């Protein structure tokens, strides 16, 4: 369900039907900003310039990205991913996993989208500070060398 930060989805198990997963799997999808609020336009050839203008006027605006479109038909998409609520998402996810006895795994596309490194770093920090010991005591990190996996 939707809780203002994340969409929570879990695997469904139907008695008598083997679906490939023996244990439940919990999913939390960071669902604020990003594609959900993306601005877009169909455009032709030209240059897309994304400029950040800080609220603090003592900081100079700067170009976040500049790219040339050489194709006749393109879609330019611009969005942001807020990090302010990732700590709350982390607590929600780790509490759910711990209560259900599930080993947590974090999945991002940070190998493709380098900007997701901040999401992973926050999740790891919350886990290490607030949950790691409880997961270790519950025996839920035995198969992953005692560490949160990504």
C-alpha atoms as a printed R data frame, in Angstrom:
    type eleno elety resid chain resno      x       y       z
1   ATOM     1    CA   UNK     A     1  0.000   0.000   0.000
2   ATOM     2    CA   UNK     A     2  0.917   3.667  -0.220
3   ATOM     3    CA   UNK     A     3  2.104   5.410   2.951
4   ATOM     4    CA   UNK     A     4  3.295   8.729   1.551
5   ATOM     5    CA   UNK     A     5  6.881   7.613   0.896
6   ATOM     6    CA   UNK     A     6  6.839   4.132  -0.501
7   ATOM     7    CA   UNK     A     7  4.662   1.600  -2.220
8   ATOM     8    CA   UNK     A     8  4.787  -1.612  -0.178
9   ATOM     9    CA   UNK     A     9  4.327  -4.818  -2.132
10  ATOM    10    CA   UNK     A    10  4.905  -8.358  -0.987
11  ATOM    11    CA   UNK     A    11  5.062 -11.652  -2.830
12  ATOM    12    CA   UNK     A    12  1.824 -13.554  -2.859
13  ATOM    13    CA   UNK     A    13  1.797 -17.193  -1.789
14  ATOM    14    CA   UNK     A    14 -1.100 -19.376  -2.825
15  ATOM    15    CA   UNK     A    15 -1.410 -22.668  -0.992
16  ATOM    16    CA   UNK     A    16 -0.754 -25.582  -3.318
17  ATOM    17    CA   UNK     A    17  0.891 -23.502  -6.052
18  ATOM    18    CA   UNK     A    18  4.694 -23.372  -6.304
19  ATOM    19    CA   UNK     A    19  5.707 -19.913  -7.517
20  ATOM    20    CA   UNK     A    20  9.473 -20.117  -7.049
21  ATOM    21    CA   UNK     A    21  9.792 -18.383  -3.670
22  ATOM    22    CA   UNK     A    22  9.417 -20.450  -0.529
23  ATOM    23    CA   UNK     A    23  9.603 -17.436   1.817
24  ATOM    24    CA   UNK     A    24  7.883 -14.065   1.587
25  ATOM    25    CA   UNK     A    25  9.691 -11.217  -0.135
26  ATOM    26    CA   UNK     A    26  8.932  -7.615   0.839
27  ATOM    27    CA   UNK     A    27  9.335  -4.765  -1.622
28  ATOM    28    CA   UNK     A    28  9.452  -1.055  -0.828
29  ATOM    29    CA   UNK     A    29  9.487   1.240  -3.830
30  ATOM    30    CA   UNK     A    30 10.589   4.810  -3.153
31  ATOM    31    CA   UNK     A    31  7.632   6.548  -4.717
32  ATOM    32    CA   UNK     A    32  8.145  10.249  -4.183
33  ATOM    33    CA   UNK     A    33  9.361  12.525  -6.951
34  ATOM    34    CA   UNK     A    34 11.132  10.602  -9.659
35  ATOM    35    CA   UNK     A    35  9.116   9.416 -12.603
36  ATOM    36    CA   UNK     A    36  5.869  10.079 -10.721
37  ATOM    37    CA   UNK     A    37  6.280  13.832 -11.027
38  ATOM    38    CA   UNK     A    38  8.441  14.017 -14.141
39  ATOM    39    CA   UNK     A    39  8.166  16.889 -16.540
40  ATOM    40    CA   UNK     A    40  8.473  15.935 -20.193
41  ATOM    41    CA   UNK     A    41  8.116  17.229 -23.700
42  ATOM    42    CA   UNK     A    42  8.394  15.740 -27.147
43  ATOM    43    CA   UNK     A    43 11.138  17.655 -28.918
44  ATOM    44    CA   UNK     A    44 13.175  17.610 -32.098
45  ATOM    45    CA   UNK     A    45 16.826  18.326 -32.722
46  ATOM    46    CA   UNK     A    46 18.469  20.805 -30.365
47  ATOM    47    CA   UNK     A    47 20.099  21.147 -26.948
48  ATOM    48    CA   UNK     A    48 18.520  20.355 -23.591
49  ATOM    49    CA   UNK     A    49 20.001  22.391 -20.752
50  ATOM    50    CA   UNK     A    50 19.004  21.553 -17.182
51  ATOM    51    CA   UNK     A    51 19.960  24.363 -14.809
52  ATOM    52    CA   UNK     A    52 19.684  24.347 -11.014
53  ATOM    53    CA   UNK     A    53 18.842  27.687  -9.420
54  ATOM    54    CA   UNK     A    54 19.335  27.443  -5.620
55  ATOM    55    CA   UNK     A    55 16.844  29.037  -3.266
56  ATOM    56    CA   UNK     A    56 19.851  30.489  -1.432
57  ATOM    57    CA   UNK     A    57 20.782  33.369  -3.736
58  ATOM    58    CA   UNK     A    58 24.359  33.397  -2.391
59  ATOM    59    CA   UNK     A    59 24.920  30.139  -4.298
60  ATOM    60    CA   UNK     A    60 25.353  30.548  -8.032
61  ATOM    61    CA   UNK     A    61 23.095  28.628 -10.424
62  ATOM    62    CA   UNK     A    62 24.815  25.824 -12.312
63  ATOM    63    CA   UNK     A    63 24.182  23.464 -15.196
64  ATOM    64    CA   UNK     A    64 23.245  19.969 -14.016
65  ATOM    65    CA   UNK     A    65 23.192  18.472 -17.486
66  ATOM    66    CA   UNK     A    66 23.586  19.513 -21.091
67  ATOM    67    CA   UNK     A    67 22.915  17.176 -23.969
68  ATOM    68    CA   UNK     A    68 22.504  17.526 -27.686
69  ATOM    69    CA   UNK     A    69 19.580  15.868 -29.409
70  ATOM    70    CA   UNK     A    70 20.483  14.846 -32.952
71  ATOM    71    CA   UNK     A    71 17.378  12.765 -33.667
72  ATOM    72    CA   UNK     A    72 14.243  14.296 -35.128
73  ATOM    73    CA   UNK     A    73 11.932  12.752 -32.500
74  ATOM    74    CA   UNK     A    74 12.867  12.694 -28.795
75  ATOM    75    CA   UNK     A    75 11.241  12.873 -25.420
76  ATOM    76    CA   UNK     A    76 13.052  15.061 -22.898
77  ATOM    77    CA   UNK     A    77 12.302  13.982 -19.321
78  ATOM    78    CA   UNK     A    78 13.335  15.830 -16.172
79  ATOM    79    CA   UNK     A    79 12.741  14.654 -12.617
80  ATOM    80    CA   UNK     A    80 14.265  14.674  -9.172
81  ATOM    81    CA   UNK     A    81 14.494  12.130  -6.380
82  ATOM    82    CA   UNK     A    82 14.216  13.654  -2.906
83  ATOM    83    CA   UNK     A    83 16.415  12.042  -0.263
84  ATOM    84    CA   UNK     A    84 14.808  13.737   2.767
85  ATOM    85    CA   UNK     A    85 12.438  10.814   3.376
86  ATOM    86    CA   UNK     A    86 14.795   7.880   2.718
87  ATOM    87    CA   UNK     A    87 15.575   7.544   6.443
88  ATOM    88    CA   UNK     A    88 11.865   7.101   7.181
89  ATOM    89    CA   UNK     A    89 11.554   4.584   4.337
90  ATOM    90    CA   UNK     A    90 14.552   2.660   5.741
91  ATOM    91    CA   UNK     A    91 12.973   2.394   9.190
92  ATOM    92    CA   UNK     A    92  9.687   1.232   7.691
93  ATOM    93    CA   UNK     A    93 11.389  -1.431   5.560
94  ATOM    94    CA   UNK     A    94 13.777  -2.767   8.212
95  ATOM    95    CA   UNK     A    95 11.021  -2.927  10.858
96  ATOM    96    CA   UNK     A    96  8.782  -4.861   8.460
97  ATOM    97    CA   UNK     A    97 11.573  -7.303   7.628
98  ATOM    98    CA   UNK     A    98 12.614  -7.784  11.240
99  ATOM    99    CA   UNK     A    99  9.031  -8.312  12.430
100 ATOM   100    CA   UNK     A   100  8.480 -10.912   9.681
101 ATOM   101    CA   UNK     A   101 11.856 -12.631  10.104
102 ATOM   102    CA   UNK     A   102 13.000 -11.746   6.581
103 ATOM   103    CA   UNK     A   103 16.592 -11.000   5.542
104 ATOM   104    CA   UNK     A   104 16.703  -7.489   4.030
105 ATOM   105    CA   UNK     A   105 18.256  -6.861   0.624
106 ATOM   106    CA   UNK     A   106 18.511  -3.428  -0.950
107 ATOM   107    CA   UNK     A   107 18.063  -3.205  -4.693
108 ATOM   108    CA   UNK     A   108 18.816  -0.013  -6.590
109 ATOM   109    CA   UNK     A   109 20.027   0.802 -10.054
110 ATOM   110    CA   UNK     A   110 23.106   2.587  -8.695
111 ATOM   111    CA   UNK     A   111 25.387   0.797 -11.121
112 ATOM   112    CA   UNK     A   112 23.438   2.461 -13.934
113 ATOM   113    CA   UNK     A   113 22.182   5.575 -12.143
114 ATOM   114    CA   UNK     A   114 25.073   6.893 -10.057
115 ATOM   115    CA   UNK     A   115 22.750   9.385  -8.390
116 ATOM   116    CA   UNK     A   116 21.172   6.495  -6.445
117 ATOM   117    CA   UNK     A   117 24.343   6.093  -4.373
118 ATOM   118    CA   UNK     A   118 22.884   8.509  -1.793
119 ATOM   119    CA   UNK     A   119 19.810   6.295  -1.394
120 ATOM   120    CA   UNK     A   120 21.976   3.226  -0.741
121 ATOM   121    CA   UNK     A   121 24.266   5.138   1.643
122 ATOM   122    CA   UNK     A   122 21.297   6.300   3.732
123 ATOM   123    CA   UNK     A   123 19.735   2.828   3.846
124 ATOM   124    CA   UNK     A   124 23.068   1.314   4.926
125 ATOM   125    CA   UNK     A   125 23.641   3.972   7.594
126 ATOM   126    CA   UNK     A   126 20.177   3.452   9.133
127 ATOM   127    CA   UNK     A   127 20.624  -0.322   9.033
128 ATOM   128    CA   UNK     A   128 24.077  -0.261  10.650
129 ATOM   129    CA   UNK     A   129 23.073   2.237  13.346
130 ATOM   130    CA   UNK     A   130 19.629   0.972  14.267
131 ATOM   131    CA   UNK     A   131 18.991  -2.570  12.997
132 ATOM   132    CA   UNK     A   132 22.115  -4.579  12.290
133 ATOM   133    CA   UNK     A   133 22.486  -5.946  15.815
134 ATOM   134    CA   UNK     A   134 18.838  -7.049  15.940
135 ATOM   135    CA   UNK     A   135 19.116  -8.810  12.575
136 ATOM   136    CA   UNK     A   136 22.329 -10.522  13.715
137 ATOM   137    CA   UNK     A   137 20.697 -11.669  16.962
138 ATOM   138    CA   UNK     A   138 17.714 -13.001  14.998
139 ATOM   139    CA   UNK     A   139 20.073 -15.001  12.758
140 ATOM   140    CA   UNK     A   140 18.813 -13.227   9.654
141 ATOM   141    CA   UNK     A   141 22.240 -12.246   8.281
142 ATOM   142    CA   UNK     A   142 23.896 -15.658   8.352
143 ATOM   143    CA   UNK     A   143 23.673 -16.204   4.595
144 ATOM   144    CA   UNK     A   144 25.087 -12.753   3.777
145 ATOM   145    CA   UNK     A   145 28.219 -12.620   5.949
146 ATOM   146    CA   UNK     A   146 26.548 -10.485   8.603
147 ATOM   147    CA   UNK     A   147 26.140  -7.493   6.311
148 ATOM   148    CA   UNK     A   148 23.307  -5.726   4.547
149 ATOM   149    CA   UNK     A   149 23.391  -6.817   0.924
150 ATOM   150    CA   UNK     A   150 23.061  -4.647  -2.134
